[in-house]
Structure formats: C-alpha cells, structure tokens
Amino acid sequence: MENGDHKQVPDNANEHCPGTESEDAGKSDACAGCPNQEACASAPKGPDPDLVAIAERMATVKHKILILSGKGGVGKSTFSAQLSFALADMDFQVGLLDIDICGPSIPKMLGLEGQEIHQSNLGWSPVYVDSIGVMSIGFMLPDPDDAVIWRGPRKNGIIKQFLKDVYWGELDFLVVDAPPGTSDEHISIVQFLKETGIDGAIIVTTPQQVSLIDVRKEVSFCKKVGIPVLGVVENMSGLSQPISDFKYLKRATNGEEPEDVTDWVMAVLKEKAPELLGLVACSEVFDSSGGGAARMCVEMGVPFLGKVPLDPKLCKAAEEGKSCFGRDECGISASALSAIINKLLKNNAMA
C-alpha cells in the first residue's frame, strides 16, 4: 500500500494519488473516478491531536480485537457478544464497543435495551452487564426505531468519541464489533487505534461462496492496512438440533396446510426407538461444496479458528440478551464457541 515516497496509496488507486493521509485525499483532480474517493475524502487527515487522548485512554487496555466481516447477516454481532460473555466468565475485564453506527445490535444482544450513557468527571461511563462494559450508539437514540442517517464524517466523529471520551478503565480485552464491509467505520477504527496496538481481527463468515466472496475482501483489507488476521470463524455451519426439538409435519396435498404430527412422531420414537431421542440431527443449510471457510483460509494464508453450528438455542440466547455458556440447552453451540475462543487465546498468547 505504500509507494516509494512513503505515501499511503491503495493498490487500486488512480495514477498520481496524493495518498490517503494527504489533505487533498479524495479532493484532488487525480481522485476523480477512484473507487476510494468517498472514503478518502471523509477519513481524518494529517496529524490528529485527538490521537494523543485516544492513546491515553487505550493505555489501560491490554488487548484490542476487531470483529469483522465483508458480509452482513453472518452472525458477527452474535459472535462478538458471546466472545465477550466467555472472556468475562474467565475472569477477564472486558469492554465491548459497537461501531455499527447504522445498525447497532449489541444493546439487544447484551440485554441492555433502554439503557442510557451517563457522564462522570472521568468521561462517558459504559453500560455494564455481567462485568462487561458496553458502549453503542444504540444507547443514545431517543427512540430505538430511529434511523441513523449519517455520512462518513459524523460516523468518524462518534467513533472517535467512543475511544477518547469513554472511561473504559483497566481492561484485559476491548472487543470492537464493526459493521460489514470495508468503509468509513473500518478506516476510522484502524487509524484511531493503530498506534495504540491492535492485536488483530477475527473475521466471521458463513460457509457458502456468496459470503466468502465478500469475506475475502475483508481479509485483503486487513492485509493492506497492516492488521493481523487472528483467525476466521465459520458461523451457521450446518443446522444442529436435538431430534426431540424438531417439529414434524405431514406433507400437504391438494394445496392444504401441512399437518402437525409432532406428538405422534415423538410417541412412536419413545415406544419403538427411545435411544434416538438423545441424538443430534445435523443438516447443511448453506452450500459448502466449495470447501467453506477452511479452504479459503488455506488459499489466503490466514488461520482457521473453527465452525459454529446454526443452533436455535444460541439464536434464542442472543434474542434474550444472555450468554449461551452455562446453559445446558446451548451445549451444541457453546462447546464449539469455547473451543474457538480457547484456540484464539492459546494461538495468540492472550491467556
């Protein structure tokens, strides 16, 4: 990304690019038609005095992890929330920062809807649940149905405030839940935090190619801006559910509604094959014939952390704003998440 003059120049930039940190970035004649023009024009330029204040705030944070994905709807916020719950259960001090400005899901997934940010003499105070400090624009909306219709500069400004004005205190981990893509929020968080030391990014995807196509771009983004990829998580990797939790329907004919035969099926199983009731049924929901995230990781030279099944119990825990750990009914997804988190900590010497 750097040229011989030490300018930060994207690989796909126009000829005579002034550099992403130049005052003319996104504004000069050479920028016309460049795919990066809007992002460069809205990104912070030159020396930023607020970076000193951010560095002071972040000095008490040991590890900073970005949760990214090139694709929306892959369960990135669910993973961010459950990662935070798991780390807190390990007696780590955890902060969770939601920088998805237009679609903040974290207040819902931590059971904090309706909470508000409070001001102290030390700065903004995070909202706490289970010892996890949480910050999101969702706490600042007068009505949860209000749309946030902001351009890049305002998004950059609120992200900067979350970093320099929030009193996070002593943290072992700051987990940053980002929106999908590689746009303003991503450029800003990297620029604001890079000098303070970002441990790296965890990238979340689903198994099918329509997701992996965009997630590959996220991996490339991390490489271009110098953020280590700590690993890739394949989420919704097949539906896994106990046989006893399924609803059974008799196929309809002549346009009639399907008949619910769940009670009959369960009665037959209990009488004829009770040993089957302890089994877990697995079904591939998304096509993974292309090798899924594991193959992509081999091809792009990044670590593969593991797979998390599509588990209705995990979905329910997220809807209720609760941890999936310590809940017997979440055993399928909780064990998969635990293995991934332990691998993350071990591989990166964070424990």
CSV table of C-alpha atoms in Angstrom, one decimal:
chain,number,residue,atom,x,y,z
A,1,MET,CA,0.0,0.0,0.0
A,2,GLU,CA,3.0,2.3,0.5
A,3,ASN,CA,4.8,3.7,-2.5
A,4,GLY,CA,8.5,4.9,-2.7
A,5,ASP,CA,7.6,8.3,-1.2
A,6,HIS,CA,6.1,6.6,1.9
A,7,LYS,CA,2.6,7.7,0.9
A,8,GLN,CA,-0.3,5.5,1.9
A,9,VAL,CA,-1.7,4.6,-1.6
A,10,PRO,CA,-4.3,1.9,-2.1
A,11,ASP,CA,-3.5,-0.7,-4.7
A,12,ASN,CA,-6.5,0.2,-6.8
A,13,ALA,CA,-5.9,4.0,-6.6
A,14,ASN,CA,-5.7,6.2,-9.6
A,15,GLU,CA,-2.3,7.3,-11.0
A,16,HIS,CA,-0.9,10.4,-9.2
A,17,CYS,CA,-2.8,9.5,-6.0
A,18,PRO,CA,-1.9,12.1,-3.3
A,19,GLY,CA,-2.1,9.4,-0.6
A,20,THR,CA,-4.8,8.6,1.9
A,21,GLU,CA,-3.4,10.8,4.6
A,22,SER,CA,-2.9,13.9,2.4
A,23,GLU,CA,-5.1,16.9,2.9
A,24,ASP,CA,-6.0,16.5,-0.8
A,25,ALA,CA,-7.1,12.9,-0.4
A,26,GLY,CA,-10.4,12.4,-2.2
A,27,LYS,CA,-10.5,16.0,-3.3
A,28,SER,CA,-7.7,16.5,-5.9
A,29,ASP,CA,-8.3,16.2,-9.6
A,30,ALA,CA,-6.3,12.9,-9.6
A,31,CYS,CA,-9.0,11.4,-7.3
A,32,ALA,CA,-11.8,11.7,-9.8
A,33,GLY,CA,-13.4,8.4,-10.5
A,34,CYS,CA,-11.2,6.5,-8.0
A,35,PRO,CA,-13.2,3.8,-6.1
A,36,ASN,CA,-11.7,5.0,-2.8
A,37,GLN,CA,-12.6,8.7,-3.4
A,38,GLU,CA,-15.5,9.0,-0.9
A,39,ALA,CA,-13.8,7.0,1.8
A,40,CYS,CA,-10.6,9.1,1.5
A,41,ALA,CA,-12.5,12.4,1.5
A,42,SER,CA,-14.3,11.6,4.7
A,43,ALA,CA,-11.4,10.0,6.6
A,44,PRO,CA,-9.3,12.0,9.0
A,45,LYS,CA,-6.2,13.8,7.5
A,46,GLY,CA,-2.8,14.8,8.8
A,47,PRO,CA,-1.7,14.8,12.5
A,48,ASP,CA,-4.7,14.5,14.7
A,49,PRO,CA,-4.4,15.9,18.3
A,50,ASP,CA,-7.2,13.6,19.5
A,51,LEU,CA,-4.9,10.6,18.8
A,52,VAL,CA,-3.0,11.5,21.9
A,53,ALA,CA,-6.1,11.4,24.0
A,54,ILE,CA,-7.1,8.1,22.5
A,55,ALA,CA,-3.6,6.7,23.2
A,56,GLU,CA,-4.0,7.7,26.9
A,57,ARG,CA,-7.4,6.0,27.1
A,58,MET,CA,-6.2,2.9,25.4
A,59,ALA,CA,-3.0,2.7,27.6
A,60,THR,CA,-5.0,0.7,30.2
A,61,VAL,CA,-6.4,-1.8,27.6
A,62,LYS,CA,-4.2,-4.9,27.2
A,63,HIS,CA,-5.7,-6.4,24.1
A,64,LYS,CA,-7.8,-4.9,21.3
A,65,ILE,CA,-9.7,-7.3,18.9
A,66,LEU,CA,-11.8,-6.2,15.9
A,67,ILE,CA,-14.7,-8.5,14.8
A,68,LEU,CA,-15.1,-8.0,11.1
A,69,SER,CA,-16.9,-9.5,8.1
A,70,GLY,CA,-17.3,-8.5,4.5
A,71,LYS,CA,-20.9,-9.8,4.5
A,72,GLY,CA,-23.9,-8.7,6.6
A,73,GLY,CA,-26.1,-11.2,8.4
A,74,VAL,CA,-23.4,-13.8,9.1
A,75,GLY,CA,-23.7,-13.6,12.9
A,76,LYS,CA,-20.8,-11.2,13.6
A,77,SER,CA,-22.6,-9.4,16.5
A,78,THR,CA,-23.7,-12.6,18.0
A,79,PHE,CA,-20.1,-13.8,18.0
A,80,SER,CA,-18.9,-10.5,19.5
A,81,ALA,CA,-21.5,-10.7,22.3
A,82,GLN,CA,-20.8,-14.4,23.1
A,83,LEU,CA,-17.0,-13.8,22.9
A,84,SER,CA,-17.4,-11.0,25.5
A,85,PHE,CA,-19.5,-13.2,27.8
A,86,ALA,CA,-17.0,-16.1,27.5
A,87,LEU,CA,-14.0,-13.8,28.3
A,88,ALA,CA,-15.9,-12.3,31.3
A,89,ASP,CA,-16.6,-15.9,32.5
A,90,MET,CA,-12.8,-16.4,32.5
A,91,ASP,CA,-12.5,-13.5,34.9
A,92,PHE,CA,-11.1,-11.1,32.3
A,93,GLN,CA,-12.1,-7.5,32.4
A,94,VAL,CA,-13.9,-6.9,29.1
A,95,GLY,CA,-15.2,-4.0,27.1
A,96,LEU,CA,-17.4,-4.3,24.1
A,97,LEU,CA,-17.6,-1.4,21.7
A,98,ASP,CA,-20.3,-1.3,19.0
A,99,ILE,CA,-19.2,0.8,16.0
A,100,ASP,CA,-22.0,-0.4,13.7
A,101,ILE,CA,-23.5,3.1,13.7
A,102,CYS,CA,-26.4,2.5,11.4
A,103,GLY,CA,-27.4,-0.9,12.7
A,104,PRO,CA,-26.4,-1.3,16.4
A,105,SER,CA,-27.3,-4.8,17.6
A,106,ILE,CA,-25.2,-5.1,20.7
A,107,PRO,CA,-27.6,-3.5,23.2
A,108,LYS,CA,-30.2,-6.1,22.3
A,109,MET,CA,-27.7,-9.0,22.4
A,110,LEU,CA,-26.4,-8.0,25.8
A,111,GLY,CA,-29.9,-7.4,27.2
A,112,LEU,CA,-29.3,-3.7,27.6
A,113,GLU,CA,-32.1,-2.2,25.5
A,114,GLY,CA,-33.4,1.1,27.0
A,115,GLN,CA,-30.2,1.8,28.9
A,116,GLU,CA,-28.5,5.2,28.7
A,117,ILE,CA,-25.0,6.5,28.8
A,118,HIS,CA,-24.0,8.5,31.9
A,119,GLN,CA,-21.4,11.2,32.3
A,120,SER,CA,-18.9,11.4,35.1
A,121,ASN,CA,-15.8,13.5,35.8
A,122,LEU,CA,-13.8,10.8,34.1
A,123,GLY,CA,-15.8,10.8,30.9
A,124,TRP,CA,-18.7,8.8,29.5
A,125,SER,CA,-19.4,5.7,31.5
A,126,PRO,CA,-20.1,2.4,29.7
A,127,VAL,CA,-23.2,0.5,30.4
A,128,TYR,CA,-22.4,-2.7,32.4
A,129,VAL,CA,-23.8,-6.2,32.3
A,130,ASP,CA,-22.0,-9.2,34.0
A,131,SER,CA,-18.9,-7.0,34.4
A,132,ILE,CA,-18.8,-6.3,30.7
A,133,GLY,CA,-18.6,-2.5,29.9
A,134,VAL,CA,-20.6,-1.8,26.7
A,135,MET,CA,-20.8,1.3,24.5
A,136,SER,CA,-23.1,1.7,21.5
A,137,ILE,CA,-24.9,4.5,19.7
A,138,GLY,CA,-28.0,2.4,20.4
A,139,PHE,CA,-27.8,3.9,24.0
A,140,MET,CA,-28.0,7.4,22.5
A,141,LEU,CA,-31.1,7.1,20.3
A,142,PRO,CA,-34.3,8.8,21.7
A,143,ASP,CA,-36.3,6.1,20.0
A,144,PRO,CA,-34.9,2.6,19.2
A,145,ASP,CA,-36.7,2.8,15.8
A,146,ASP,CA,-34.9,6.0,14.8
A,147,ALA,CA,-32.7,5.6,11.7
A,148,VAL,CA,-29.1,6.9,11.9
A,149,ILE,CA,-28.7,8.7,8.6
A,150,TRP,CA,-25.1,10.0,8.8
A,151,ARG,CA,-22.4,10.5,6.2
A,152,GLY,CA,-18.7,9.5,6.9
A,153,PRO,CA,-17.5,12.5,8.9
A,154,ARG,CA,-20.2,12.1,11.6
A,155,LYS,CA,-19.6,8.4,11.8
A,156,ASN,CA,-15.9,9.1,12.2
A,157,GLY,CA,-16.6,11.7,14.9
A,158,ILE,CA,-18.8,9.4,17.1
A,159,ILE,CA,-16.2,6.5,16.8
A,160,LYS,CA,-13.5,8.9,17.9
A,161,GLN,CA,-15.7,10.0,20.9
A,162,PHE,CA,-16.2,6.4,21.9
A,163,LEU,CA,-12.4,5.9,22.1
A,164,LYS,CA,-11.3,9.2,23.6
A,165,ASP,CA,-14.3,10.2,25.8
A,166,VAL,CA,-15.3,6.8,27.3
A,167,TYR,CA,-13.7,5.9,30.6
A,168,TRP,CA,-13.0,2.2,30.0
A,169,GLY,CA,-10.7,1.7,33.0
A,170,GLU,CA,-8.4,-1.3,33.2
A,171,LEU,CA,-9.4,-3.8,30.6
A,172,ASP,CA,-7.9,-7.1,29.6
A,173,PHE,CA,-9.9,-7.1,26.3
A,174,LEU,CA,-11.6,-4.5,24.2
A,175,VAL,CA,-13.8,-6.3,21.6
A,176,VAL,CA,-14.9,-4.0,18.8
A,177,ASP,CA,-18.0,-5.1,16.8
A,178,ALA,CA,-17.8,-3.4,13.3
A,179,PRO,CA,-20.4,-3.3,10.6
A,180,PRO,CA,-19.9,-5.4,7.4
A,181,GLY,CA,-17.7,-4.1,4.7
A,182,THR,CA,-14.5,-2.0,4.4
A,183,SER,CA,-15.8,1.5,4.5
A,184,ASP,CA,-15.7,4.6,6.8
A,185,GLU,CA,-16.0,2.9,10.2
A,186,HIS,CA,-13.3,0.4,9.3
A,187,ILE,CA,-10.8,3.0,8.1
A,188,SER,CA,-11.5,5.2,11.1
A,189,ILE,CA,-11.1,2.5,13.8
A,190,VAL,CA,-7.8,1.3,12.2
A,191,GLN,CA,-6.4,4.9,12.0
A,192,PHE,CA,-7.5,5.8,15.5
A,193,LEU,CA,-6.3,2.6,17.2
A,194,LYS,CA,-3.3,1.5,15.1
A,195,GLU,CA,-0.7,3.4,17.0
A,196,THR,CA,-2.1,2.0,20.3
A,197,GLY,CA,-1.6,-1.5,19.1
A,198,ILE,CA,-4.4,-3.7,17.7
A,199,ASP,CA,-3.9,-7.4,18.4
A,200,GLY,CA,-5.8,-8.2,15.2
A,201,ALA,CA,-9.1,-9.1,13.7
A,202,ILE,CA,-11.4,-12.1,13.8
A,203,ILE,CA,-13.4,-12.4,10.6
A,204,VAL,CA,-16.8,-14.1,10.6
A,205,THR,CA,-18.3,-15.8,7.6
A,206,THR,CA,-20.9,-18.4,6.6
A,207,PRO,CA,-19.9,-21.4,4.5
A,208,GLN,CA,-21.3,-20.5,1.1
A,209,GLN,CA,-19.5,-18.8,-1.7
A,210,VAL,CA,-21.8,-15.8,-1.8
A,211,SER,CA,-20.5,-14.9,1.7
A,212,LEU,CA,-16.9,-16.0,1.1
A,213,ILE,CA,-16.5,-13.7,-1.9
A,214,ASP,CA,-17.0,-10.7,0.2
A,215,VAL,CA,-15.1,-12.1,3.2
A,216,ARG,CA,-12.0,-12.5,1.0
A,217,LYS,CA,-12.2,-8.7,0.5
A,218,GLU,CA,-12.2,-8.3,4.3
A,219,VAL,CA,-9.0,-10.4,4.6
A,220,SER,CA,-7.4,-8.3,1.9
A,221,PHE,CA,-8.4,-5.1,3.7
A,222,CYS,CA,-6.7,-6.3,6.9
A,223,LYS,CA,-3.5,-7.2,5.0
A,224,LYS,CA,-3.4,-3.8,3.2
A,225,VAL,CA,-3.8,-1.8,6.4
A,226,GLY,CA,-1.5,-4.0,8.4
A,227,ILE,CA,-4.0,-5.6,10.8
A,228,PRO,CA,-3.1,-9.2,11.7
A,229,VAL,CA,-5.9,-11.7,11.0
A,230,LEU,CA,-6.2,-13.7,14.2
A,231,GLY,CA,-8.5,-16.2,12.5
A,232,VAL,CA,-11.7,-16.9,10.6
A,233,VAL,CA,-14.8,-18.3,12.2
A,234,GLU,CA,-17.3,-20.2,10.0
A,235,ASN,CA,-20.7,-19.5,11.6
A,236,MET,CA,-24.0,-21.2,10.8
A,237,SER,CA,-22.0,-24.2,9.7
A,238,GLY,CA,-24.9,-26.6,9.3
A,239,LEU,CA,-28.1,-26.8,11.5
A,240,SER,CA,-27.5,-28.9,14.6
A,241,GLN,CA,-30.5,-29.6,16.8
A,242,PRO,CA,-31.6,-32.5,19.1
A,243,ILE,CA,-34.2,-34.8,17.4
A,244,SER,CA,-36.6,-34.1,20.3
A,245,ASP,CA,-36.6,-30.4,19.5
A,246,PHE,CA,-37.8,-30.7,15.9
A,247,LYS,CA,-41.4,-30.1,14.7
A,248,TYR,CA,-42.7,-32.8,12.4
A,249,LEU,CA,-45.2,-32.1,9.6
A,250,LYS,CA,-47.0,-34.4,7.2
A,251,ARG,CA,-46.5,-33.2,3.7
A,252,ALA,CA,-49.6,-31.4,2.4
A,253,THR,CA,-51.5,-32.4,-0.8
A,254,ASN,CA,-54.0,-30.5,-2.9
A,255,GLY,CA,-52.9,-27.2,-1.5
A,256,GLU,CA,-53.9,-28.0,2.1
A,257,GLU,CA,-51.9,-26.9,5.1
A,258,PRO,CA,-49.3,-29.4,6.3
A,259,GLU,CA,-50.5,-31.4,9.3
A,260,ASP,CA,-48.5,-31.2,12.6
A,261,VAL,CA,-47.7,-34.8,13.5
A,262,THR,CA,-45.0,-34.0,16.2
A,263,ASP,CA,-46.9,-35.7,19.0
A,264,TRP,CA,-47.4,-38.9,17.0
A,265,VAL,CA,-43.7,-39.0,15.9
A,266,MET,CA,-42.5,-38.5,19.5
A,267,ALA,CA,-44.8,-41.1,20.8
A,268,VAL,CA,-43.5,-43.6,18.2
A,269,LEU,CA,-39.9,-42.8,19.0
A,270,LYS,CA,-40.4,-43.2,22.7
A,271,GLU,CA,-42.1,-46.5,22.2
A,272,LYS,CA,-40.0,-48.0,19.4
A,273,ALA,CA,-36.6,-46.3,19.5
A,274,PRO,CA,-36.1,-44.3,22.7
A,275,GLU,CA,-32.3,-44.3,22.1
A,276,LEU,CA,-32.8,-42.0,19.1
A,277,LEU,CA,-34.1,-39.2,21.3
A,278,GLY,CA,-30.6,-38.5,22.6
A,279,LEU,CA,-29.2,-37.9,19.1
A,280,VAL,CA,-28.5,-34.6,17.4
A,281,ALA,CA,-29.6,-34.1,13.8
A,282,CYS,CA,-27.4,-32.1,11.5
A,283,SER,CA,-28.3,-30.7,8.1
A,284,GLU,CA,-26.3,-28.5,5.7
A,285,VAL,CA,-28.2,-25.2,5.3
A,286,PHE,CA,-25.7,-23.4,3.2
A,287,ASP,CA,-23.8,-25.0,0.3
A,288,SER,CA,-20.2,-25.7,1.5
A,289,SER,CA,-19.2,-27.8,-1.5
A,290,GLY,CA,-16.6,-25.1,-2.3
A,291,GLY,CA,-14.7,-26.0,0.9
A,292,GLY,CA,-16.1,-23.3,3.0
A,293,ALA,CA,-14.0,-21.0,5.3
A,294,ALA,CA,-11.4,-23.7,5.9
A,295,ARG,CA,-10.4,-23.8,2.2
A,296,MET,CA,-10.4,-20.0,1.9
A,297,CYS,CA,-8.0,-19.7,4.9
A,298,VAL,CA,-5.6,-22.1,3.2
A,299,GLU,CA,-5.7,-20.2,0.0
A,300,MET,CA,-5.3,-16.8,1.7
A,301,GLY,CA,-2.8,-17.9,4.3
A,302,VAL,CA,-4.8,-17.0,7.4
A,303,PRO,CA,-5.7,-19.1,10.5
A,304,PHE,CA,-9.0,-21.0,10.6
A,305,LEU,CA,-10.4,-21.0,14.1
A,306,GLY,CA,-13.3,-23.4,13.7
A,307,LYS,CA,-17.0,-23.8,13.0
A,308,VAL,CA,-20.1,-22.8,14.9
A,309,PRO,CA,-23.3,-24.6,14.0
A,310,LEU,CA,-26.6,-22.9,13.4
A,311,ASP,CA,-28.2,-23.6,16.8
A,312,PRO,CA,-31.7,-22.4,17.5
A,313,LYS,CA,-30.8,-22.2,21.2
A,314,LEU,CA,-27.9,-19.8,20.5
A,315,CYS,CA,-30.3,-17.7,18.5
A,316,LYS,CA,-32.7,-17.7,21.4
A,317,ALA,CA,-29.9,-16.7,23.8
A,318,ALA,CA,-29.0,-13.8,21.5
A,319,GLU,CA,-32.6,-12.6,21.3
A,320,GLU,CA,-32.8,-12.7,25.1
A,321,GLY,CA,-29.5,-10.9,25.6
A,322,LYS,CA,-28.0,-13.7,27.5
A,323,SER,CA,-24.8,-15.8,27.5
A,324,CYS,CA,-25.1,-19.2,25.8
A,325,PHE,CA,-22.5,-20.6,28.3
A,326,GLY,CA,-23.6,-22.4,31.4
A,327,ARG,CA,-27.0,-23.2,29.8
A,328,ASP,CA,-27.5,-26.9,29.2
A,329,GLU,CA,-29.7,-26.3,26.3
A,330,CYS,CA,-26.9,-24.4,24.4
A,331,GLY,CA,-24.5,-27.3,24.7
A,332,ILE,CA,-24.1,-27.7,20.9
A,333,SER,CA,-23.0,-24.1,20.1
A,334,ALA,CA,-21.4,-23.4,23.5
A,335,SER,CA,-18.9,-26.2,23.1
A,336,ALA,CA,-18.0,-25.0,19.6
A,337,LEU,CA,-17.6,-21.4,20.7
A,338,SER,CA,-15.5,-22.4,23.7
A,339,ALA,CA,-13.1,-24.4,21.5
A,340,ILE,CA,-12.7,-21.5,19.2
A,341,ILE,CA,-12.1,-19.0,22.0
A,342,ASN,CA,-9.6,-21.3,23.7
A,343,LYS,CA,-7.7,-21.7,20.4
A,344,LEU,CA,-7.7,-17.9,19.9
A,345,LEU,CA,-6.2,-17.3,23.3
A,346,LYS,CA,-3.7,-20.1,23.0
A,347,ASN,CA,-2.5,-19.2,19.5
A,348,ASN,CA,-2.0,-15.6,20.3
A,349,ALA,CA,-0.7,-15.9,23.9
A,350,MET,CA,-3.5,-13.8,25.3
A,351,ALA,CA,-4.4,-16.0,28.3
